[in-house]
mmCIF file of C-alpha atoms in Angstrom:
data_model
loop_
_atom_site.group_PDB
_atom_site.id
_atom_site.type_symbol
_atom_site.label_atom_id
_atom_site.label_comp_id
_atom_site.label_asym_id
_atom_site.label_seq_id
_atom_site.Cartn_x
_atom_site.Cartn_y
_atom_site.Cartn_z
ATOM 1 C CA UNK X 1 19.853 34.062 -42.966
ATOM 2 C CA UNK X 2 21.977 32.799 -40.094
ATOM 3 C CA UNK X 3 25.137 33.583 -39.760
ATOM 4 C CA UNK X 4 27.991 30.716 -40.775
ATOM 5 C CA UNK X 5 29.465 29.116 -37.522
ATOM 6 C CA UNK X 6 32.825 30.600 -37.047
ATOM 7 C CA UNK X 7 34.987 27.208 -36.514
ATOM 8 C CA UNK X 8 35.411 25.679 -40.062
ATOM 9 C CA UNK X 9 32.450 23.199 -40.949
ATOM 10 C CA UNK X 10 34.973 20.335 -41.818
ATOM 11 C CA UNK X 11 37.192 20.469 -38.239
ATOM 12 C CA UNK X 12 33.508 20.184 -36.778
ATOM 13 C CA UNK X 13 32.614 17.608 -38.563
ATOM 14 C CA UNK X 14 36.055 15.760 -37.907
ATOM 15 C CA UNK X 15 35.571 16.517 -34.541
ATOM 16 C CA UNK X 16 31.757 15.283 -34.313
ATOM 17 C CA UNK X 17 33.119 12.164 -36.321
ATOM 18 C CA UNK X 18 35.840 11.409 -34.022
ATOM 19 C CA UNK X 19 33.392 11.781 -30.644
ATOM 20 C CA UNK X 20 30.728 9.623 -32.138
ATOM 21 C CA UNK X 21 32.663 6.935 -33.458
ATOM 22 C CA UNK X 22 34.685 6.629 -30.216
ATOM 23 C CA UNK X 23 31.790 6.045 -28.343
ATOM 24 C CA UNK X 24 30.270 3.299 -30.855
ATOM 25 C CA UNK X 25 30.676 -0.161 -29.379
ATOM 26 C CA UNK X 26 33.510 -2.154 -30.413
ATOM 27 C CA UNK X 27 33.538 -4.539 -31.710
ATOM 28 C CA UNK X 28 29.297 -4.673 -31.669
ATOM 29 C CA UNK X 29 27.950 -7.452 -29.987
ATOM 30 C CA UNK X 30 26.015 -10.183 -31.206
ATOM 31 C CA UNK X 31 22.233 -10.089 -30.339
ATOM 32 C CA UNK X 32 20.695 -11.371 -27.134
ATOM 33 C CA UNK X 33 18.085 -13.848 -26.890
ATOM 34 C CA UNK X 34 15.273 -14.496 -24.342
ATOM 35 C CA UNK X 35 16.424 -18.337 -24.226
ATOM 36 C CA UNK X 36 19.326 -20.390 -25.752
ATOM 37 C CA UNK X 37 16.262 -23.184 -25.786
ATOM 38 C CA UNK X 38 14.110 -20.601 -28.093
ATOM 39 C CA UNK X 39 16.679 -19.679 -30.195
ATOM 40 C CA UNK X 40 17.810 -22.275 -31.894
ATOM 41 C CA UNK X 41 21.870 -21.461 -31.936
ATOM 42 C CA UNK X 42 22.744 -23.530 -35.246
ATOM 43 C CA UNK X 43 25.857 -25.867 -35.350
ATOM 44 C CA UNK X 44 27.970 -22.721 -36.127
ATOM 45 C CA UNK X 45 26.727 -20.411 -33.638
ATOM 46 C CA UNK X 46 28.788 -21.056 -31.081
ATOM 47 C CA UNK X 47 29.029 -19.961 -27.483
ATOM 48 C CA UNK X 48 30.725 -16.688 -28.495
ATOM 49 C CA UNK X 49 27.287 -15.509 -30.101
ATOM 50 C CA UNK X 50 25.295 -15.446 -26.845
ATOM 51 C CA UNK X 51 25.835 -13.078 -23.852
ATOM 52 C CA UNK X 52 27.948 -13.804 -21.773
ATOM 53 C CA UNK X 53 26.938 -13.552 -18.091
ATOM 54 C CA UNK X 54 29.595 -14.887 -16.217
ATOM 55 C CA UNK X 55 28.991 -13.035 -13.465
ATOM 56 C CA UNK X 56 25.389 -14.501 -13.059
ATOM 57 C CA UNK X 57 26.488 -17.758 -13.887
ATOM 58 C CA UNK X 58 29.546 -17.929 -11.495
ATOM 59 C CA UNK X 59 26.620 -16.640 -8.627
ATOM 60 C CA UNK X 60 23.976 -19.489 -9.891
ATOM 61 C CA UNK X 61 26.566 -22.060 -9.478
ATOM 62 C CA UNK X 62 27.939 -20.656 -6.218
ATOM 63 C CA UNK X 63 24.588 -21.019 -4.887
ATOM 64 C CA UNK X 64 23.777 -24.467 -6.297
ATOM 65 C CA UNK X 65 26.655 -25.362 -4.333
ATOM 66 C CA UNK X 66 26.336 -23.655 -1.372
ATOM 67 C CA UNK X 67 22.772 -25.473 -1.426
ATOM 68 C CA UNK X 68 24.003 -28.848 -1.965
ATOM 69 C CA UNK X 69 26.136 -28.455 1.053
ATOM 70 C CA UNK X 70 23.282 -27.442 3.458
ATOM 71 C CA UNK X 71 21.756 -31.036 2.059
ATOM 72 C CA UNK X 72 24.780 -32.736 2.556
ATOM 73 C CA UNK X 73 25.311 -31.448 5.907
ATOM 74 C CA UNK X 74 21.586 -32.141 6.860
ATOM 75 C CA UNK X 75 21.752 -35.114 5.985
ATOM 76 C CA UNK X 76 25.098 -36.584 7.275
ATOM 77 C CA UNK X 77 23.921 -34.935 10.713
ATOM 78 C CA UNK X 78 20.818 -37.366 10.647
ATOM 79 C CA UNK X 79 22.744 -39.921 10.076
ATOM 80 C CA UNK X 80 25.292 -39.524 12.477
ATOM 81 C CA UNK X 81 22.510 -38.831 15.349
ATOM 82 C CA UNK X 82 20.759 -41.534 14.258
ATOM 83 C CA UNK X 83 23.850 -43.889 14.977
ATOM 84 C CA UNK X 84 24.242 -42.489 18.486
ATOM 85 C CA UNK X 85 22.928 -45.030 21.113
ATOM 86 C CA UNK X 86 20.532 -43.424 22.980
ATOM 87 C CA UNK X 87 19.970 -43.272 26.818
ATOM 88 C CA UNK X 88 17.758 -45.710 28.696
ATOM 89 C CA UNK X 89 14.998 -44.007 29.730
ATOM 90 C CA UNK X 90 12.278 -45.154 32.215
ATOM 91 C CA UNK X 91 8.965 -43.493 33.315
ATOM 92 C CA UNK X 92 9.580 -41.743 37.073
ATOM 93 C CA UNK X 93 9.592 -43.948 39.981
ATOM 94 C CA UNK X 94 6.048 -44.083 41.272
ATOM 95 C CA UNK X 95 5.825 -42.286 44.201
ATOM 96 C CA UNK X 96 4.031 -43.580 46.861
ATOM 97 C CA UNK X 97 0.857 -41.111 46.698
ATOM 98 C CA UNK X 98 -2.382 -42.184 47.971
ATOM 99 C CA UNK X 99 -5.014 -43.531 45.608
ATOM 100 C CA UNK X 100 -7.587 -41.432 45.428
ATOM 101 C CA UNK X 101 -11.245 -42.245 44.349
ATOM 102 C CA UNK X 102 -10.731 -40.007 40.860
ATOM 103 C CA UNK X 103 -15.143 -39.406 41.904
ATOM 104 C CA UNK X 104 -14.520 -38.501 45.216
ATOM 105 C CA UNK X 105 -14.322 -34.367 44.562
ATOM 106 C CA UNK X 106 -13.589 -34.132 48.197
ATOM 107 C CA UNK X 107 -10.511 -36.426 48.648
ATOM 108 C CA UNK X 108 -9.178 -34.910 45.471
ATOM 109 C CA UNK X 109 -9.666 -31.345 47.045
ATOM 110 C CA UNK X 110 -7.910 -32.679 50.106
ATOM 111 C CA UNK X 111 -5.069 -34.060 48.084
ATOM 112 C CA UNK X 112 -4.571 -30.831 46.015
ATOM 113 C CA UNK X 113 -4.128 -28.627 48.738
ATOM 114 C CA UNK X 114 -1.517 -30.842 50.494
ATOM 115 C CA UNK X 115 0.018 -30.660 47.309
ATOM 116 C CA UNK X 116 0.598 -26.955 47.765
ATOM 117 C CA UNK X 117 1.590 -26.869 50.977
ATOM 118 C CA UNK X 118 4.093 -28.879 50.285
ATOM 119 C CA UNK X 119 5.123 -26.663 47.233
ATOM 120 C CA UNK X 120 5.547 -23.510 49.574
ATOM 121 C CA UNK X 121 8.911 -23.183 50.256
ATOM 122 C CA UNK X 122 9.507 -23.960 54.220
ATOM 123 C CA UNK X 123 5.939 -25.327 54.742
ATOM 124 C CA UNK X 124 6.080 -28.613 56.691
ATOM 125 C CA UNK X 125 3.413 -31.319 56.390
ATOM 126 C CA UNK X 126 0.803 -30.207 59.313
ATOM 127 C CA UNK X 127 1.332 -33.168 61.624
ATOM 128 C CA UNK X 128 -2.624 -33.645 62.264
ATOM 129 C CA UNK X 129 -3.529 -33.659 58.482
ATOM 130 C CA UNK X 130 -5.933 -36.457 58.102
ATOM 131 C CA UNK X 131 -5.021 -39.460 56.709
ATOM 132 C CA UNK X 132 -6.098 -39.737 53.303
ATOM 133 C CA UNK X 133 -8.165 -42.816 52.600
ATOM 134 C CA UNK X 134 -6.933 -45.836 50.871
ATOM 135 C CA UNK X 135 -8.754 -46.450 47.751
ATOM 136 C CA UNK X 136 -8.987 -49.526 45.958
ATOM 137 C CA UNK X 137 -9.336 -48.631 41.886
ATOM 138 C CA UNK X 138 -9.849 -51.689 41.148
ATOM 139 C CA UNK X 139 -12.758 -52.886 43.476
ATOM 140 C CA UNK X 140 -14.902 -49.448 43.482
ATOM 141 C CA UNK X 141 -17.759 -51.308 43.164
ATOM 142 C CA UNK X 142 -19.019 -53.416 45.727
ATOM 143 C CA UNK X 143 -22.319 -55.708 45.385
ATOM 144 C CA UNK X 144 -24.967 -53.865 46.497
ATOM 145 C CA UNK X 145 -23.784 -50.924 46.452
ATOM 146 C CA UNK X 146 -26.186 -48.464 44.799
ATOM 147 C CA UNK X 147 -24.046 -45.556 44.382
ATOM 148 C CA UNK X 148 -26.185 -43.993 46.636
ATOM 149 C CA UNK X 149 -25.676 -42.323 50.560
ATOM 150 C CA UNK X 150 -26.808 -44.777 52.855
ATOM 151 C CA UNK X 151 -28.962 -42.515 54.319
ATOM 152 C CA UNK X 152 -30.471 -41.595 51.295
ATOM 153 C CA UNK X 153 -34.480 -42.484 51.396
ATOM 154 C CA UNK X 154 -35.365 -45.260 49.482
ATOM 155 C CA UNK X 155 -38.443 -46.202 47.456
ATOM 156 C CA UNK H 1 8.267 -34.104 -40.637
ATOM 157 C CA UNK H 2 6.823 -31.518 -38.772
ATOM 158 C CA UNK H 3 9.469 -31.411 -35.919
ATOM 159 C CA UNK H 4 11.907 -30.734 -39.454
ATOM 160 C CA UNK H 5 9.223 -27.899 -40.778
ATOM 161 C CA UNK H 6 9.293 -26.414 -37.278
ATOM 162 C CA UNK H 7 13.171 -26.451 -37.239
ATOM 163 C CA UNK H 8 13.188 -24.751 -40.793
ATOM 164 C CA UNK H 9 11.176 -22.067 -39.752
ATOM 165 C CA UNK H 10 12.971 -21.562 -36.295
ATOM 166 C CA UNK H 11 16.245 -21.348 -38.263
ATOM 167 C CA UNK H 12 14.063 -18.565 -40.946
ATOM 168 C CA UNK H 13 13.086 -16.442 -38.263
ATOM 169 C CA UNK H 14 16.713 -16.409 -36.565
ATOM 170 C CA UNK H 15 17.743 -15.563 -39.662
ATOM 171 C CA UNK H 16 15.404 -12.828 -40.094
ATOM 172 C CA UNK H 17 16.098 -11.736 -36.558
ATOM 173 C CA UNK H 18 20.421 -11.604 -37.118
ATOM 174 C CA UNK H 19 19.914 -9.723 -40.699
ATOM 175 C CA UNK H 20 17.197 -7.080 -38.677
ATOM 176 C CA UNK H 21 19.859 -6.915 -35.777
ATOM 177 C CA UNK H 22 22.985 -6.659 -38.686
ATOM 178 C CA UNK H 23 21.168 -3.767 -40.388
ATOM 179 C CA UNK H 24 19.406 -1.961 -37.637
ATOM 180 C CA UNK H 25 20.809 -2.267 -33.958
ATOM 181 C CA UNK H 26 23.219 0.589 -34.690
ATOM 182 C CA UNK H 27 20.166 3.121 -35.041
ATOM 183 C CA UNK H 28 18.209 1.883 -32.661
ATOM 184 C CA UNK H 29 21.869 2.367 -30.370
ATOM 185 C CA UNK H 30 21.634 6.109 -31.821
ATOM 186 C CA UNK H 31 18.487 6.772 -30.613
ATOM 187 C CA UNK H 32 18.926 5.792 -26.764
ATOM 188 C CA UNK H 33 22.566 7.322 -26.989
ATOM 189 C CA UNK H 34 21.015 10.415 -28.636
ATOM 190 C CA UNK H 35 18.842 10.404 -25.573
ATOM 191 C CA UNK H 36 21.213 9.415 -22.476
ATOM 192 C CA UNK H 37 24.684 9.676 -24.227
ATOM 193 C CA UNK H 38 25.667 6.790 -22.263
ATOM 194 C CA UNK H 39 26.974 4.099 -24.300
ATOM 195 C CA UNK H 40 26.794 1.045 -22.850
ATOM 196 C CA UNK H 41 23.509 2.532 -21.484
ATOM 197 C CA UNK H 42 22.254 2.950 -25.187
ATOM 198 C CA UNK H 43 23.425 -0.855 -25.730
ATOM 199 C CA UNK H 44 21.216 -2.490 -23.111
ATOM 200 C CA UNK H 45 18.302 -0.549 -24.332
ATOM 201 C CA UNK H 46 19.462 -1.519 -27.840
ATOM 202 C CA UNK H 47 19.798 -5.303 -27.084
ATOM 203 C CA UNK H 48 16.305 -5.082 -24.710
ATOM 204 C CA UNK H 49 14.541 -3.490 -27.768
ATOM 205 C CA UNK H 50 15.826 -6.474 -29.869
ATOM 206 C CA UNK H 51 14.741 -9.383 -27.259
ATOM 207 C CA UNK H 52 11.290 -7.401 -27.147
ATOM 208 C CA UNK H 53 10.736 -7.870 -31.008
ATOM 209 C CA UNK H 54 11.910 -11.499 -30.440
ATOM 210 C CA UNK H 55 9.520 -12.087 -27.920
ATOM 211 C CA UNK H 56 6.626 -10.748 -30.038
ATOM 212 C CA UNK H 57 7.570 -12.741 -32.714
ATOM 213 C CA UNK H 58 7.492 -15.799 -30.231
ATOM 214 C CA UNK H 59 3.861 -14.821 -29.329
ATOM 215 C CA UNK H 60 2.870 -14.827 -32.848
ATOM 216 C CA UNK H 61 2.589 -11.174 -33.381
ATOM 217 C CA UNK H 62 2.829 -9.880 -36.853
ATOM 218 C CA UNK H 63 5.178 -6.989 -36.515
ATOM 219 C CA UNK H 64 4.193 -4.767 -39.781
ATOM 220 C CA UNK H 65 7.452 -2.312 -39.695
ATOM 221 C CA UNK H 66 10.618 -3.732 -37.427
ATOM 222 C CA UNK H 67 12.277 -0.965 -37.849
ATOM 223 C CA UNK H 68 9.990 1.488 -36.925
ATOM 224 C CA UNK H 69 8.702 -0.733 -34.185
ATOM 225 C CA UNK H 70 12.590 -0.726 -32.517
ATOM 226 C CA UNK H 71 12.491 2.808 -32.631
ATOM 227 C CA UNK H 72 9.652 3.441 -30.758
ATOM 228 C CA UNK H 73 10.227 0.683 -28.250
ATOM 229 C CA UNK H 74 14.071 2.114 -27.970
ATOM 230 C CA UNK H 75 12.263 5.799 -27.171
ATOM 231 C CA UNK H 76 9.886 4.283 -24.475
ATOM 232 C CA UNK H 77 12.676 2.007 -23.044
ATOM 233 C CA UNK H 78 15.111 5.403 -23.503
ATOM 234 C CA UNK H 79 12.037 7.881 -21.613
ATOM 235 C CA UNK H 80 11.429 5.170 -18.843
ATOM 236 C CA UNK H 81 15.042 4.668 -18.246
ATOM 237 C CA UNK H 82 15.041 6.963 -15.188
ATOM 238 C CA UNK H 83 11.702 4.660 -13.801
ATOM 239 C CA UNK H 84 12.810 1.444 -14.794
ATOM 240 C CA UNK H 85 14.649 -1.763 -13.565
ATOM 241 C CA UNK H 86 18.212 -0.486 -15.806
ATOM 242 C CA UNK H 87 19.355 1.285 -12.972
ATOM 243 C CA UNK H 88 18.834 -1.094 -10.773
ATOM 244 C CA UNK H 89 20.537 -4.076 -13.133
ATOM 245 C CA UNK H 90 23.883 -2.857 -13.547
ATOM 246 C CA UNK H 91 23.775 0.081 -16.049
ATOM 247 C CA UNK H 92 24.923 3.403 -14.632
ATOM 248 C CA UNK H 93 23.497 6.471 -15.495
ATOM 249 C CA UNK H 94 26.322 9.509 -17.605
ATOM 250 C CA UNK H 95 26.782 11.362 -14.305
ATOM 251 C CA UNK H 96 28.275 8.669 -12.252
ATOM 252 C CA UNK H 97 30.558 7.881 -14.637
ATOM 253 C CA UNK H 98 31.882 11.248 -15.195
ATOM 254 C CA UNK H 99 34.877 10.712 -13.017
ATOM 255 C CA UNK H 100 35.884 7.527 -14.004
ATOM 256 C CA UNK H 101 39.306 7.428 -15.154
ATOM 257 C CA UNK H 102 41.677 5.067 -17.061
ATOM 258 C CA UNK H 103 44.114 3.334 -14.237
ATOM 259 C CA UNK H 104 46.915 3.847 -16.650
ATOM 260 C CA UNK H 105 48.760 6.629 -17.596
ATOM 261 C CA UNK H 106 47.493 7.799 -21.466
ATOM 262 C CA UNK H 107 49.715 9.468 -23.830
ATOM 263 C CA UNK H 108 49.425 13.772 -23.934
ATOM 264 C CA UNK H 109 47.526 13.657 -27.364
ATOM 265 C CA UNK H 110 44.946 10.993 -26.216
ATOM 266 C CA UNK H 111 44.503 12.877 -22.632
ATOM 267 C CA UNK H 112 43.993 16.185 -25.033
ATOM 268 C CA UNK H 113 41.415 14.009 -27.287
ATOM 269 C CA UNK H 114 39.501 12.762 -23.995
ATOM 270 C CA UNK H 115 39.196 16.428 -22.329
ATOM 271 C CA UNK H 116 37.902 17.786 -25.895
ATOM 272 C CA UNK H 117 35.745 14.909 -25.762
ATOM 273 C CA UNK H 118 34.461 15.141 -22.368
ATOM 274 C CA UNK H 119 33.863 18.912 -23.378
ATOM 275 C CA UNK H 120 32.101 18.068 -26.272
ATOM 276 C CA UNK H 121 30.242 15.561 -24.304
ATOM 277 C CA UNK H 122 28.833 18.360 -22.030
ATOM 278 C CA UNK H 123 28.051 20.615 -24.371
ATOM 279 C CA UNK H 124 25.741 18.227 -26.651
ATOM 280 C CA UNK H 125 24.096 17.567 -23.318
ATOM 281 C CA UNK H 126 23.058 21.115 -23.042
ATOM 282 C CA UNK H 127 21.521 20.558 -26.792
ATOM 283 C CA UNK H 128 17.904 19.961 -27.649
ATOM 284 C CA UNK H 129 17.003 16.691 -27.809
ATOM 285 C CA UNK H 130 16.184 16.716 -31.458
ATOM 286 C CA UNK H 131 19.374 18.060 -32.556
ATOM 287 C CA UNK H 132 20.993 15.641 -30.396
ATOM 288 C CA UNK H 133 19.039 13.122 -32.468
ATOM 289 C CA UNK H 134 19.950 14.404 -35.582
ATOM 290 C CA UNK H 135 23.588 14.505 -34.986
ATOM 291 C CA UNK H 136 24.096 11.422 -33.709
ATOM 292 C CA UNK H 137 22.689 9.619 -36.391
ATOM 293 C CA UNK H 138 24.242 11.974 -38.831
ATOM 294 C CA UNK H 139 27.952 11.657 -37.423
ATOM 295 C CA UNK H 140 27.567 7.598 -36.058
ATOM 296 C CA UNK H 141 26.051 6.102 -38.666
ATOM 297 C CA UNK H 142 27.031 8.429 -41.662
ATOM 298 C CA UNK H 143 23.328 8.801 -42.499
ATOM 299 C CA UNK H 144 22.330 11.135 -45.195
ATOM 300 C CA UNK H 145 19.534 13.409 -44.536
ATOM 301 C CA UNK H 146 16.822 11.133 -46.645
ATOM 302 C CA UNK H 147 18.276 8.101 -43.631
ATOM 303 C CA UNK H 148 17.446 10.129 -41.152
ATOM 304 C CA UNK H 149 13.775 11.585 -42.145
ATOM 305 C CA UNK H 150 12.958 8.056 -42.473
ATOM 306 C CA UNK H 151 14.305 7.040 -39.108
ATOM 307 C CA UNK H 152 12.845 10.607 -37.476
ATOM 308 C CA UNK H 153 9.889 10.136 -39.440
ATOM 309 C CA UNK H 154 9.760 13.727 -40.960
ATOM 310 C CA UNK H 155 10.790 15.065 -44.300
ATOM 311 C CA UNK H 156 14.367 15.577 -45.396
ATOM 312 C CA UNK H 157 13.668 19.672 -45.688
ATOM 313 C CA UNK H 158 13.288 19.733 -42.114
ATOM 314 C CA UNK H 159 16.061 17.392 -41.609
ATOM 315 C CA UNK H 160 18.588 19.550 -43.560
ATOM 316 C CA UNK H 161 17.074 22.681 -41.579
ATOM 317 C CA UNK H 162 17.371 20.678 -37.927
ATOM 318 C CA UNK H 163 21.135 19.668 -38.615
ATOM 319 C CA UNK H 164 21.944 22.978 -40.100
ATOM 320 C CA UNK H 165 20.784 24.737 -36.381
ATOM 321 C CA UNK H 166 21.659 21.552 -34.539
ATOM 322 C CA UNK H 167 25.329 22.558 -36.020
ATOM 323 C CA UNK H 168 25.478 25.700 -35.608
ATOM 324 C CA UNK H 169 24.584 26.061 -31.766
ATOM 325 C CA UNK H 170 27.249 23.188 -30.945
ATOM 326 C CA UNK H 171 29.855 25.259 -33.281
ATOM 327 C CA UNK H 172 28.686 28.577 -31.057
ATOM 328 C CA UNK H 173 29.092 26.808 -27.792
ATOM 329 C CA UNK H 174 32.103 24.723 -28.567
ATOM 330 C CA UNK H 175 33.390 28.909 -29.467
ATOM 331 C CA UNK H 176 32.646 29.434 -26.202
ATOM 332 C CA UNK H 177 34.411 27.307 -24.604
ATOM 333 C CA UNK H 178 37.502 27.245 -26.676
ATOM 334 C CA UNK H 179 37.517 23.687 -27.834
ATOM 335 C CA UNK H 180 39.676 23.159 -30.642
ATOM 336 C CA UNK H 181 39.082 20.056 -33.324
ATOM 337 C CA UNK H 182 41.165 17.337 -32.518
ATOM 338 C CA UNK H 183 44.366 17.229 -34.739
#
């Protein structure tokens, strides 16, 4: 037999009663549903019967907003850049470089390394540098003119 | 005609759903408190156990036994608590809010009633879990022992027996600790 508890049963179950109920919900809350779409609130079933997540809500709007801003912005900056007149802009003066033959490896070669000696800081032009040869683009081809070196045997 | 037959039965199964909710969300609140003694703890899983049978029902499952079905999804939610996204959405677990006290001033009786409380609170802690079970569906929800087998899913003998002991080591302890019955 076990022995009878030595506070009174009915101040322990007052006592039990009073924790329990205290910590019961009040007033309970209405269920939640996955979706207001699935759940078909009828006509009386009003707001108060869903959740309320204000807190979500009041972030989901925040952000809607914050997003429709960044669009706004976007999209008043393109416009106002696009009203800007812009700048004239023309290609570089041509400089007055010789014209090469673009198949003649060696007057390219020639023309590179001038190039670089211009590029080194305190290098002067070397006064005896060769002149390079005039090139007419446009009249490369001459009649007769094989393509060959003259001194190139012939058949 | 159909869009109206599809309304009807949308409107049935709310129905359905509120009266399952009306008559059974308490116990299924009892078992996750019984488990966590956290209130508003027990209510998420409560409502979660709820939108689960809702959902089921949306897939077209046939759910045999509701109320046997909440209870066991309320245990697994209850047992995966400590693993589980609740912490992480906004619940808090007993411990951290231990502490938390009421920013105004309470009256001597109700700051007596809270410290009994908060006594009681730890000892039922220190309870097995099955008398915790017992008593809180026995003192929340003024179940008689046949209520509870059938919630517990064992015979009212063993009920009467488990609530007898359950009662007896929270009388012993409360002893112990000199905590006096509210007046």
């Amino acid at each position: 037999m076990t022995t009878p508890p030595s506070e009174p049963t009915a101040d322990l179950d007052r006592l039990l009663t009073a924790f329990y109920q205290s910590e019961l919900p009040k007033p309970w809350p209405r269920p939640r549903y996955p979706s207001l779409a699935h759940a078909h609130p009828s006509p009386a079933a009003s707001s108060r019967d869903m959740p309320r997540h204000t807190g979500q809500a009041n972030a989901l709007s925040q952000g809607k907003f914050a997003l429709a801003l960044s669009v706004a912005l976007l999209l008043g900056s393109c416009w106002y850049l696009s009203g800007l007149p812009v700048a004239d802009w023309s290609p570089p003066a041509a400089t007055n470089r010789e014209s090469v033959n673009p198949f003649d490896l060696n007057a390219n070669q020639r023309l590179l390394d001038q190039q670089l000696q211009l590029q080194r800081p305190g290098s002067q032009p070397a006064p005896n540098a060769p002149a390079l040869p005039q090139v007419d683009l446009l009249n490369l081809h001459q009649p007769g003119d094989t393509g060959l070196p003259k001194n190139a045997p012939t058949r | 005609m159909s869009a109206d037959r599809d309304t009807g039965n949308a409107q049935a199964r709310r129905d359905e759903f509120e009266s399952l909710y009306d008559r059974h969300s308490r116990e299924v609140w009892a078992i996750a408190y019984a488990r966590w003694m956290d209130k508003d703890l027990a209510l998420d899983i409560a409502q979660e156990a709820f939108m689960r049978l809702w959902k089921a029902w949306e897939r077209g499952e046939h759910i045999l036994n509701p109320r046997a079905w909440l209870m066991r999804v309320a245990r697994n939610l209850a047992d995966d608590y400590a693993k589980s996204a609740f912490r992480r959405n906004g619940t808090h677990p007993p411990a951290t809010m231990n502490g938390v006290r009421a920013p105004t001033p309470q009256p001597a009786e109700l700051l007596e009633r809270e410290e009994a409380f908060a006594r009681l609170r730890k000892v039922l802690e220190q309870l097995p879990q099955a008398d915790r079970d017992i008593l809180t569906l026995r003192y929340t929800l003024d179940y008689d022992a046949s209520e509870i087998a059938k919630i517990l899913e064992i015979n009212t003998t063993a009920v009467h027996m488990r609530l007898s002991r359950a009662r007896q080591r929270l009388a012993e302890r409360l002893a112990e600790q000199g905590v006096e019955p509210p007046s």
